[in-house]
Tab-separated table of C-alpha atoms (C1' of nucleotides) in Angstrom:
chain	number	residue	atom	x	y	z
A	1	UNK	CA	62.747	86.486	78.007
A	2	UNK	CA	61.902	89.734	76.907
A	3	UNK	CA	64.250	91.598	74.508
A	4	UNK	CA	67.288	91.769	75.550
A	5	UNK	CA	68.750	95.628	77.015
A	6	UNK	CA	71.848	96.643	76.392
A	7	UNK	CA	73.240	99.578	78.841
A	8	UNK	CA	76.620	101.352	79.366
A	9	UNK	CA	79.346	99.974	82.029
A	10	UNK	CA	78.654	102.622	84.162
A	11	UNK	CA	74.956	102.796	83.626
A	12	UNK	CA	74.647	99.167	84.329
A	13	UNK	CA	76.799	98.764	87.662
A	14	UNK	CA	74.993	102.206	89.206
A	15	UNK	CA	71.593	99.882	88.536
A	16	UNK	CA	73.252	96.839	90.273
A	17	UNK	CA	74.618	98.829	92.760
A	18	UNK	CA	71.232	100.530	93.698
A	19	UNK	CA	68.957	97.251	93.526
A	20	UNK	CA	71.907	95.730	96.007
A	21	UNK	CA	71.585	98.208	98.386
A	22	UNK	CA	67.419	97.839	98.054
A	23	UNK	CA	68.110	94.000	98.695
A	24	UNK	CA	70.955	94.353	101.423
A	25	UNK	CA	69.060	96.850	103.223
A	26	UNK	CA	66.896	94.479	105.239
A	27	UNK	CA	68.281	90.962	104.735
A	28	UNK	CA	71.293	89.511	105.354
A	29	UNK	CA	74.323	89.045	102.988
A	30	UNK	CA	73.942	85.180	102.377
A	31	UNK	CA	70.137	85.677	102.025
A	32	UNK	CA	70.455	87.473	98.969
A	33	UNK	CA	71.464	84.913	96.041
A	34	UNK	CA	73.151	86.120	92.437
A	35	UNK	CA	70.730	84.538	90.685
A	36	UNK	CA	67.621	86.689	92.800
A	37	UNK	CA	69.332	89.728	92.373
A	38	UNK	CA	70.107	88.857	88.582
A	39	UNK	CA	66.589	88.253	88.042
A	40	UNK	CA	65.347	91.301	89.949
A	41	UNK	CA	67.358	93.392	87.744
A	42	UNK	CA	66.559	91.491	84.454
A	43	UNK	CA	70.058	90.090	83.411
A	44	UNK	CA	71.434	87.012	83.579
A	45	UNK	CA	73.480	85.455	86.545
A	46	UNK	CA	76.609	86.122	84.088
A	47	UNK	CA	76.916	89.473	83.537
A	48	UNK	CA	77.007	90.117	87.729
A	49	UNK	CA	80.155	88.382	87.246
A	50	UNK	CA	81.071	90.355	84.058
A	51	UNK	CA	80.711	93.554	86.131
A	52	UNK	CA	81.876	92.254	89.552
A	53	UNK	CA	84.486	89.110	90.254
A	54	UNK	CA	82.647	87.827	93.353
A	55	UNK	CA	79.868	88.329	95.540
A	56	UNK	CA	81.739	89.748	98.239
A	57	UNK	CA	83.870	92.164	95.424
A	58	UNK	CA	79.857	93.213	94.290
A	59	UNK	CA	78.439	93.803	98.373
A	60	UNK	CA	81.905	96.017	98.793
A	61	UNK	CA	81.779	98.057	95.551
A	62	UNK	CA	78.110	99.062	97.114
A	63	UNK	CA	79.725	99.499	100.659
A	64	UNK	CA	82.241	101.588	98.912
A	65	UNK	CA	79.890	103.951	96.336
A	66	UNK	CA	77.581	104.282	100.005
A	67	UNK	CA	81.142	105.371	101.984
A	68	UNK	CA	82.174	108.076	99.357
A	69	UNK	CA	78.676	109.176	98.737
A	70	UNK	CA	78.196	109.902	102.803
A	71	UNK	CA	81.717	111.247	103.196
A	72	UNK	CA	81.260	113.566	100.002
A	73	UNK	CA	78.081	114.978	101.842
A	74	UNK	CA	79.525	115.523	105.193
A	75	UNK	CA	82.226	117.415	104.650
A	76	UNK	CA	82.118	120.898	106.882
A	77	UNK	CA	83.479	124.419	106.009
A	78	UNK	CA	86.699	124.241	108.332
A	79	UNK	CA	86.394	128.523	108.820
A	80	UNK	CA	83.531	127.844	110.543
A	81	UNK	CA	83.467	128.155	114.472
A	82	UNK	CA	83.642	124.534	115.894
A	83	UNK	CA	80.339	123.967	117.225
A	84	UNK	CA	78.602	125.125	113.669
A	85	UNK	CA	81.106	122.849	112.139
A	86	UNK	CA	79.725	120.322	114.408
A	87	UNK	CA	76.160	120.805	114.056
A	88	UNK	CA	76.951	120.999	110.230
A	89	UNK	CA	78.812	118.088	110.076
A	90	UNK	CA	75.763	116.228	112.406
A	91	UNK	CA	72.976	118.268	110.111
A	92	UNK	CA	74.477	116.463	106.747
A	93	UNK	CA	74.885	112.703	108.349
A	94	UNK	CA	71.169	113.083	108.998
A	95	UNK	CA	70.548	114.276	105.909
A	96	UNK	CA	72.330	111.621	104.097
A	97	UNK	CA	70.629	108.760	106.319
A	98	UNK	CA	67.364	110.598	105.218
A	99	UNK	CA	68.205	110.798	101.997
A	100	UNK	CA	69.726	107.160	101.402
A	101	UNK	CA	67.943	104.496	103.735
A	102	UNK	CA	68.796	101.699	101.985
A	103	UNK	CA	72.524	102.341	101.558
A	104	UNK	CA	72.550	103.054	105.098
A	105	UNK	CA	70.970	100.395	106.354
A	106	UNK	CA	72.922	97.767	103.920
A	107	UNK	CA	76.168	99.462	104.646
A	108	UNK	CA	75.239	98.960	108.719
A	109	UNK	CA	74.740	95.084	108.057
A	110	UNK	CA	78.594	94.744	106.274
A	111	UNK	CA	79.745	97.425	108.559
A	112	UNK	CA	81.035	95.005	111.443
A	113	UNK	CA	80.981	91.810	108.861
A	114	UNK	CA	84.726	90.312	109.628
A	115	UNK	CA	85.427	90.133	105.494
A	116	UNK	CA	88.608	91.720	105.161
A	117	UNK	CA	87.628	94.064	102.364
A	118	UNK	CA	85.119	95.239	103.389
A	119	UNK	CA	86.170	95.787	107.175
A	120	UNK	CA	88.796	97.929	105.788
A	121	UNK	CA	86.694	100.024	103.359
A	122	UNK	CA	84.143	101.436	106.673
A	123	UNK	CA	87.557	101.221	108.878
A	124	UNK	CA	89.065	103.873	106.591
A	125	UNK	CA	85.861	106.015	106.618
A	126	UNK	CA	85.301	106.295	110.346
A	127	UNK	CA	89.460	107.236	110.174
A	128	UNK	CA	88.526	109.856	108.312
A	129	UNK	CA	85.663	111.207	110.271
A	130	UNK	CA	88.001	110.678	113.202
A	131	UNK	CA	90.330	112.956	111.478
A	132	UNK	CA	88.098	115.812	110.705
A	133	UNK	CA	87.095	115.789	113.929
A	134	UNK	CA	90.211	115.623	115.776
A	135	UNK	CA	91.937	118.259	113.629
A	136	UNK	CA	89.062	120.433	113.592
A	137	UNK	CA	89.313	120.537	117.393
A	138	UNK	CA	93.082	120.508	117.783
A	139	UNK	CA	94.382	121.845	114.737
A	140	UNK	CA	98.586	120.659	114.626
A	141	UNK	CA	98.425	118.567	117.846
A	142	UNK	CA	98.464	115.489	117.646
A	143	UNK	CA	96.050	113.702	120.091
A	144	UNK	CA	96.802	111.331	122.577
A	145	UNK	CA	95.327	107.481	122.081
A	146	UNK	CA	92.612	107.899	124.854
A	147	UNK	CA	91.681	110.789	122.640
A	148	UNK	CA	91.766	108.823	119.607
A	149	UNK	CA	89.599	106.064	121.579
A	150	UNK	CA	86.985	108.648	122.795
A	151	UNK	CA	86.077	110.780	119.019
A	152	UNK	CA	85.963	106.612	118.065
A	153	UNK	CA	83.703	105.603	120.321
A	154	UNK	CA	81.174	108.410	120.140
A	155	UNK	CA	81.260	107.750	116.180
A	156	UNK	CA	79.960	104.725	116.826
A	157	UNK	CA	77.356	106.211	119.123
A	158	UNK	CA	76.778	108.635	116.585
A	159	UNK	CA	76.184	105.980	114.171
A	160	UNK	CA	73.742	103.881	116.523
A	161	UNK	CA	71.762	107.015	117.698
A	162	UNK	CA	70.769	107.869	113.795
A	163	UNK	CA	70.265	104.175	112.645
A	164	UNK	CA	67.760	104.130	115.604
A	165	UNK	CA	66.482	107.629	114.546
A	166	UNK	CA	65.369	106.157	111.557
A	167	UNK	CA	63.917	103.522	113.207
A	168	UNK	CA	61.693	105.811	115.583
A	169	UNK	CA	58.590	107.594	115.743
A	170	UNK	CA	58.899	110.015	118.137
A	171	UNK	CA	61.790	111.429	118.006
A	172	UNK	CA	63.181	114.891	115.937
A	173	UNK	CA	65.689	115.544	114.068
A	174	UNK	CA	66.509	118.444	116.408
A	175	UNK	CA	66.309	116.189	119.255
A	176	UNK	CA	69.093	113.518	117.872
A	177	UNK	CA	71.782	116.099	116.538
A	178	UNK	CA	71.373	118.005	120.010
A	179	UNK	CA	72.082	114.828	121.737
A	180	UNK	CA	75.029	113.839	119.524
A	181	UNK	CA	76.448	117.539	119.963
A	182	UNK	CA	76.452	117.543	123.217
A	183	UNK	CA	77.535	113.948	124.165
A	184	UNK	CA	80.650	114.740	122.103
A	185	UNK	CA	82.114	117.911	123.735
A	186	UNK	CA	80.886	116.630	127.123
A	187	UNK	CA	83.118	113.648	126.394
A	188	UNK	CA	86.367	116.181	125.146
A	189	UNK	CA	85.393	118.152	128.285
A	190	UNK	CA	85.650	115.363	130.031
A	191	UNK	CA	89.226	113.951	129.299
A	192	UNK	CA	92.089	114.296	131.575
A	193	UNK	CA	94.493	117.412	130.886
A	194	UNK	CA	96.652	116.196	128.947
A	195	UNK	CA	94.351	114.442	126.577
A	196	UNK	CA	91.710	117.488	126.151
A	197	UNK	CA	91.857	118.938	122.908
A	198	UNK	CA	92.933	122.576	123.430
A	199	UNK	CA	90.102	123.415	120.616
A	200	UNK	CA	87.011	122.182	123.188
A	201	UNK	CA	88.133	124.180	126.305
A	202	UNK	CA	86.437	127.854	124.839
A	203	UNK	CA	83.257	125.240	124.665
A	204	UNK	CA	83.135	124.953	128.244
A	205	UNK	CA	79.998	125.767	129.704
T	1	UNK	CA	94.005	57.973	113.456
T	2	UNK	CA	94.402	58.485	116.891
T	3	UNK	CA	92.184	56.473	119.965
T	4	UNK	CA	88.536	58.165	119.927
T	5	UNK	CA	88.346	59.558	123.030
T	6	UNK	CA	84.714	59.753	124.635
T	7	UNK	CA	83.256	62.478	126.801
T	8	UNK	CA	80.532	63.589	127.913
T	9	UNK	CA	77.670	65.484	125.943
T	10	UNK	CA	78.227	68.329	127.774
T	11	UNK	CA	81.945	68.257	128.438
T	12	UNK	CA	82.131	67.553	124.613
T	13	UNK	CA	80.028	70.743	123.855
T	14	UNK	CA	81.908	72.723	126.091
T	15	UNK	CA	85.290	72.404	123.904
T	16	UNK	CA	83.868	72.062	120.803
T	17	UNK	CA	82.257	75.753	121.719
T	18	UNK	CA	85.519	76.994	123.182
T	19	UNK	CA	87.196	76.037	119.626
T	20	UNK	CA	84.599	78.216	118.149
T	21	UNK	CA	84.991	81.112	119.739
T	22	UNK	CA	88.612	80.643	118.873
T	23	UNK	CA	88.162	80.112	115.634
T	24	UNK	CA	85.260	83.025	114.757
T	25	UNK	CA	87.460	84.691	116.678
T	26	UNK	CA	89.770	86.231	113.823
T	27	UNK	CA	87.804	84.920	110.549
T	28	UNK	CA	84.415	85.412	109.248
T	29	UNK	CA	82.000	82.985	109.512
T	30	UNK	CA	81.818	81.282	106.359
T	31	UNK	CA	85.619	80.874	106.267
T	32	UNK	CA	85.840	78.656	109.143
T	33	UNK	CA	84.203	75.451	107.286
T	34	UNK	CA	82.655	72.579	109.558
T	35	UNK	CA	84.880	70.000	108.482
T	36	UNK	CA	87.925	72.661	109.652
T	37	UNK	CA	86.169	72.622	113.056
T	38	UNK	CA	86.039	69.100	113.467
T	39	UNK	CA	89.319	68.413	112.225
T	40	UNK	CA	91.026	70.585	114.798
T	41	UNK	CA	88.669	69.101	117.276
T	42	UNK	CA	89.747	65.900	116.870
T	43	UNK	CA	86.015	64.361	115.535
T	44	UNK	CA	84.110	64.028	113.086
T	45	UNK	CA	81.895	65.943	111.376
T	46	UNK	CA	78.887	63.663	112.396
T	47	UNK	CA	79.727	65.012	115.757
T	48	UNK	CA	79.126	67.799	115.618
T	49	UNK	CA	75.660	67.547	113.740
T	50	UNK	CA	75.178	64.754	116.864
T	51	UNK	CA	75.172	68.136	118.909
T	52	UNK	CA	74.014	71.063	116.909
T	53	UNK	CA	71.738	70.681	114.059
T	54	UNK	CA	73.053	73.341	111.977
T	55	UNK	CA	76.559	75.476	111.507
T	56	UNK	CA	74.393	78.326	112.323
T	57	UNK	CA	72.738	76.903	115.353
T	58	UNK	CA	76.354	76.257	116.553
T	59	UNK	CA	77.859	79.666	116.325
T	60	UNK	CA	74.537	80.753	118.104
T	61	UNK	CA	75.289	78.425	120.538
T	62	UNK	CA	78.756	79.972	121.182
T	63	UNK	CA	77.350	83.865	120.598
T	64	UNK	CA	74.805	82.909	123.718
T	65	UNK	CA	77.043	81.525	125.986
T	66	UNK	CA	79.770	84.140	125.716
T	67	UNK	CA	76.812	86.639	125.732
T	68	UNK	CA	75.346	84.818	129.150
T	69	UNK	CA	78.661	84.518	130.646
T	70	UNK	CA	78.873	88.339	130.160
T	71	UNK	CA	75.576	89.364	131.358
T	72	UNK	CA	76.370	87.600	134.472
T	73	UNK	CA	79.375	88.507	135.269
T	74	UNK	CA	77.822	92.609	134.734
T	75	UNK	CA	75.305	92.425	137.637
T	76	UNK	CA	75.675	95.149	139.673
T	77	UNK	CA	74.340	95.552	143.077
T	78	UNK	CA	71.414	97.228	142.815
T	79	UNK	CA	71.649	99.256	146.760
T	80	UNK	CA	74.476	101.025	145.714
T	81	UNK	CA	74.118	104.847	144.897
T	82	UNK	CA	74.107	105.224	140.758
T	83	UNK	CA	77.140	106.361	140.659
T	84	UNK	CA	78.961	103.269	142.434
T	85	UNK	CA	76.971	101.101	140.096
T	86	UNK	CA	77.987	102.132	137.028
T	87	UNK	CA	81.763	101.539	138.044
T	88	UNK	CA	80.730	98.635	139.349
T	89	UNK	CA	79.153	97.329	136.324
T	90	UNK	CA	81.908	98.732	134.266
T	91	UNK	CA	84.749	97.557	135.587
T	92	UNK	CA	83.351	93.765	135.748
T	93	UNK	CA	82.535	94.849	131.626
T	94	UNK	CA	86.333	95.669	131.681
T	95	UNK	CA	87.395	92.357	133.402
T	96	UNK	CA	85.195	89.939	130.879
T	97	UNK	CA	86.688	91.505	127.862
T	98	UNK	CA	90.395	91.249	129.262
T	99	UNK	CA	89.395	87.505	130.512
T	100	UNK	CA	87.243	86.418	127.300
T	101	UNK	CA	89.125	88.000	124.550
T	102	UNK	CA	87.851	85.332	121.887
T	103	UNK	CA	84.873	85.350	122.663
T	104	UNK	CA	84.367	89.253	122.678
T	105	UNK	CA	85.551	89.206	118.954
T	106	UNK	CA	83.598	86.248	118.275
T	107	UNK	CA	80.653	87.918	119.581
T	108	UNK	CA	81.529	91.178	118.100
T	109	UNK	CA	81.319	89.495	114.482
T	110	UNK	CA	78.563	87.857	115.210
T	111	UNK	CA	76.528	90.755	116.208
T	112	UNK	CA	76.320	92.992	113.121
T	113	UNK	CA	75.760	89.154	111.433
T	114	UNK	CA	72.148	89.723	110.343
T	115	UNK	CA	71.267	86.168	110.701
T	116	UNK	CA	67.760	86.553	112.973
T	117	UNK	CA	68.744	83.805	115.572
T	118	UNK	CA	71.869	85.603	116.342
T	119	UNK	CA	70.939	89.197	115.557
T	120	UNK	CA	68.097	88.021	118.823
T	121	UNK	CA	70.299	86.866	120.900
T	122	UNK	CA	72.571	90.089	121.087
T	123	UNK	CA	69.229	92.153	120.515
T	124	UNK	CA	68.664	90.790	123.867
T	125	UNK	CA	71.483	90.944	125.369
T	126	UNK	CA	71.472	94.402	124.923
T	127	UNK	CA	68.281	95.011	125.511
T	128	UNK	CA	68.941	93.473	129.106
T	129	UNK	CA	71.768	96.182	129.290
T	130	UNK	CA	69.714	98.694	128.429
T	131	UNK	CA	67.310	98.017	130.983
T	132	UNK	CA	69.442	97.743	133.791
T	133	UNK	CA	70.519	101.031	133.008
T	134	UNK	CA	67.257	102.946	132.506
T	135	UNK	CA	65.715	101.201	135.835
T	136	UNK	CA	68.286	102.025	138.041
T	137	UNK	CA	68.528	106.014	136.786
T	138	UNK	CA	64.856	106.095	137.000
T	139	UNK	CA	63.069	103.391	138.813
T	140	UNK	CA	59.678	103.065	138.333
T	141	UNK	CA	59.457	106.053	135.468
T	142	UNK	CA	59.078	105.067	131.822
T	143	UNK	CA	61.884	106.475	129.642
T	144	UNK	CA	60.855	108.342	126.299
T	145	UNK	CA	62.022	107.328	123.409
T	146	UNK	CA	64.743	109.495	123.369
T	147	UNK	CA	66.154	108.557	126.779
T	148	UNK	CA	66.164	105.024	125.074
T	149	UNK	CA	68.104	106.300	121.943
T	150	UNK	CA	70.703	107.913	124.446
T	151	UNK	CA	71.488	104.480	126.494
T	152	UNK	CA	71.495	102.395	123.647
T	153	UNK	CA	73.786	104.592	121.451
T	154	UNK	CA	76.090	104.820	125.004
T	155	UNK	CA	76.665	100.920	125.298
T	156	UNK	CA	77.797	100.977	121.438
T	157	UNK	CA	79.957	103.882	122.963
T	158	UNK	CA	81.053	101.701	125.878
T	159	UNK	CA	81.205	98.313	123.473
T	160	UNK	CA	83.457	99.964	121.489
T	161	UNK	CA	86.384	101.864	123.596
T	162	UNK	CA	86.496	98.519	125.454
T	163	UNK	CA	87.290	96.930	122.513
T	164	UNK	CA	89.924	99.801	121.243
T	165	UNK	CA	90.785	99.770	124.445
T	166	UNK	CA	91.797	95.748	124.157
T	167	UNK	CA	94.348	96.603	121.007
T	168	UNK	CA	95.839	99.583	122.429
T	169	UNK	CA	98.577	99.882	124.359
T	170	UNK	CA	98.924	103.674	126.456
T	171	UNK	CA	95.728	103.570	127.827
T	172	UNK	CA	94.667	102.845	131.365
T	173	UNK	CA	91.912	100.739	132.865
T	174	UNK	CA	91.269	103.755	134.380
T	175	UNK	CA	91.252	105.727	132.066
T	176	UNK	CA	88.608	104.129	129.819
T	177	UNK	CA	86.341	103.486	133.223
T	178	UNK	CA	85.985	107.135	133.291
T	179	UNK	CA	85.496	108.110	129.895
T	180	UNK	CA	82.591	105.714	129.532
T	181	UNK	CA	81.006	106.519	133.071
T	182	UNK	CA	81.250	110.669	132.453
T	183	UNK	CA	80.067	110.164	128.574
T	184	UNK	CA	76.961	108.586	130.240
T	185	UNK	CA	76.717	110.662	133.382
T	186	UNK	CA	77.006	113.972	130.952
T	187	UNK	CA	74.539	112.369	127.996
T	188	UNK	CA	72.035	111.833	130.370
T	189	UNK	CA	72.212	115.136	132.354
T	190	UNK	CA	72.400	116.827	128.720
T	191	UNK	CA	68.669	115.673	127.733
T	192	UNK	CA	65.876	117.757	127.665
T	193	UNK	CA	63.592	118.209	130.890
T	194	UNK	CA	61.008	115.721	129.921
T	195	UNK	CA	63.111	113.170	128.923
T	196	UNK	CA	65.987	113.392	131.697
T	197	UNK	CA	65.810	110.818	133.920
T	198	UNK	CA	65.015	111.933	137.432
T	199	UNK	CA	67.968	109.585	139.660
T	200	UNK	CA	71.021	111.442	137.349
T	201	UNK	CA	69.762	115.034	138.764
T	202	UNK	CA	71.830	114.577	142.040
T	203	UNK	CA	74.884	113.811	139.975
T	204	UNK	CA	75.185	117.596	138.315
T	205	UNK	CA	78.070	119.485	138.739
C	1	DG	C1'	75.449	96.578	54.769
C	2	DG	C1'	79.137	94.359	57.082
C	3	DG	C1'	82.602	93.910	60.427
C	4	DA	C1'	84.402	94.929	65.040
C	5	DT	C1'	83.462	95.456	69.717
C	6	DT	C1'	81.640	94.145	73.875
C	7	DA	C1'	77.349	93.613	76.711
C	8	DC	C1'	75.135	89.701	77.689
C	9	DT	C1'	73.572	84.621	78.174
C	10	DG	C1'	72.855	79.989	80.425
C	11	DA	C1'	74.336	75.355	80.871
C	12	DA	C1'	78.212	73.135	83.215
C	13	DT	C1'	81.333	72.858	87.294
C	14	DG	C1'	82.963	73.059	92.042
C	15	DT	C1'	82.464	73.708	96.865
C	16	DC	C1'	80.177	73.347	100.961
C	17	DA	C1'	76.479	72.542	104.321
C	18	DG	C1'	73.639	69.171	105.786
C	19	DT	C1'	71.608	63.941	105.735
C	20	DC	C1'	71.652	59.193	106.731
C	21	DC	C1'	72.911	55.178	108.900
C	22	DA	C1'	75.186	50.922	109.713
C	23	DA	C1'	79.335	49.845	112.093
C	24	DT	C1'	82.591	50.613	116.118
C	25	DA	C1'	84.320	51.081	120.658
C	26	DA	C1'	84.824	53.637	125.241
C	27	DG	C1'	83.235	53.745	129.591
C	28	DA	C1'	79.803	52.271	133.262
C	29	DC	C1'	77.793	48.842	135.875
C	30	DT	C1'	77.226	44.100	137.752
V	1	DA	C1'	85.172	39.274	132.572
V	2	DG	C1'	81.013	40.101	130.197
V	3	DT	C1'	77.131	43.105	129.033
V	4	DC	C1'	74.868	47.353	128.146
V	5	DT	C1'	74.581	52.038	126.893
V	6	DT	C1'	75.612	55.545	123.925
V	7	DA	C1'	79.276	58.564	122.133
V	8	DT	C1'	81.556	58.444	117.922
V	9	DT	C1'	82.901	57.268	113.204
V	10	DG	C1'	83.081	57.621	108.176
V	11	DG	C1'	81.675	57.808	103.899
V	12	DA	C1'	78.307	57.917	100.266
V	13	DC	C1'	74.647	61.041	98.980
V	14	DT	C1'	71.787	65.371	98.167
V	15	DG	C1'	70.879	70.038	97.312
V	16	DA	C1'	71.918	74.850	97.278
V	17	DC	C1'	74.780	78.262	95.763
V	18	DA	C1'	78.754	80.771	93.913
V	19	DT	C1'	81.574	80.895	90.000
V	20	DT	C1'	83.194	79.756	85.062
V	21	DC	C1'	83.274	80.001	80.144
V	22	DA	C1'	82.296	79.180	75.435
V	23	DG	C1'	79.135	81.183	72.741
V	24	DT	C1'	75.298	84.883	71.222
V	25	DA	C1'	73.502	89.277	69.811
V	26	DA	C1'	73.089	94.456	70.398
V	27	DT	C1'	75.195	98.648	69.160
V	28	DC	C1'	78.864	101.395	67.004
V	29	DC	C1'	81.577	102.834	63.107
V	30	DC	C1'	83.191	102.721	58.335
DNA sequence: GGGATTACTGAATGTCAGTCCAATAAGACT
DNA sequence: AGTCTTATTGGACTGACATTCAGTAATCCC
């Protein structure tokens, strides 16, 4: 073994985070052992578990650093009109999917994983998201559930439709955050009276 | 311990599956252990390596029954106008999920699992979906990649309101029948000229 | 330089999945 | 009843991995 490095807490963890979310990004959690991603980083099996208590505690502290990172990026000027706050908000996810593959593509593996911890950490970023959205469009209201159900779901379809971006070859940019726009305020058009946001209606074509 | 009781292979199969989905229903997959299975069974563990060779094999087992059961039960009839078909196909969608509740959240774990086996299985599932979709909006046409990106990111849309819809308690059948069938009526019409498909023109406003 | 601090090591331990197989008994068939 | 088929048992064994911990050595500070 080569000399051995010594690095700050923080520097340390940020280089374990980043080689996790190289590893994670296209295999599975229990395909990646300690002792591989140890090695790949040059430290010993023991100092993972000096920096992190389990496995599952490392794979969510890299969830987590992804989540803030992408929710830090996204966040839109709320003086803005609502469909530039859209097409912001859309503009930045695309940027940060650009930007950070491999967190993306790691963070879409634990995303529906059932661990507890983890489930909870990407549960409480789509809330926000949800939030933004909904009181970006209905400011003080407070939406019905159906509502709640529909800016959800097209999160999700948000989320699929940019994974699959990346994944394509013909296919803008343009093209993907036009189709996100407009499947989301044709679904708030959409919604019964007393579920459409009062924020959508000036939208209508 | 209690008399063995003997069945056969496939009756045996059969509940040992239906335990699973019960089971992967509300924990992750490496918390339910093999020798938890069999215990609550009633076997042993040598049973159930008799019938699957591997605890990853048998949760594939379950994820492609519940996922065959599904696709079966979602056949439309193929005569009807669009329209007809998608509520068709929707509300027998709707029906599974309230009927196979385990199994949906079994599934639903399963399928962000990046295991290959499994990760196929619901690949093709959806992939089925997908196609089912495209061919009856535009029979005979080949869809651009786009048009692809739209569909698929719409059943994650649909996949998931039916599941918020299956945990929440003010919202309508209804109600979640028509948000999913204008989301996909509007995405489609939405998409630019080349890549709109041509059987969705006759539905615009 | 020397002592304190703490990043770091690696052999030992524990927990499961998966193997093997000889022994057992439930049900079918005559 | 007796015989045959085969579903089922159970437990000893292996191997792969996550996790532990007592000890080692860089770096900091006086």
């Amino acid at each position: 073994m080569a000399t051995r490095t010594r690095l700050s807490r923080e520097a340390r963890q940020d280089q374990l985070l980043d080689l996790g979310a190289e590893l994670f990004a296209d295999r599975s959690y229990e395909d990646v052992h300690i002792e591989e991603l140890a090695e790949e980083a040059g430290v010993s099996r023991g100092l993972l578990y000096h920096y992190f208590p389990t496995k599952r505690a490392f794979f969510a502290a890299m969830v987590r650093r992804e989540s803030s990172r992408m929710s830090e990026l996204t966040k839109t000027d709320s003086s803005l009109p609502i469909l530039a706050q859209l097409h912001q908000g859309i503009e930045s996810y695309l940027d940060y999917c650009e930007g950070h593959k491999m967190g993306v593509k790691a963070v879409f593996h634990g995303g529906a994983s059932a661990d507890p911890e983890i489930q909870a950490i990407v549960e409480h970023d789509m809330q926000v998201q949800q939030e933004r959205i909904l009181t970006a469009v209905e400011p003080g209201g407070k939406p019905t559930e159906l509502t709640q159900i529909a800016v959800r779901s097209w999160l999700h379809f948000l989320r699929n439709a940019c994974h699959s971006w990346l994944d394509s070859k013909n296919v803008s940019r343009d093209e993907i955050r036009d189709l996100c726009v407009h499947t989301l305020v044709a679904t708030l058009l959409a919604l019964p009276e007393d579920s459409r946001p009062s924020g959508i209606a000036e939208l209508a074509p």
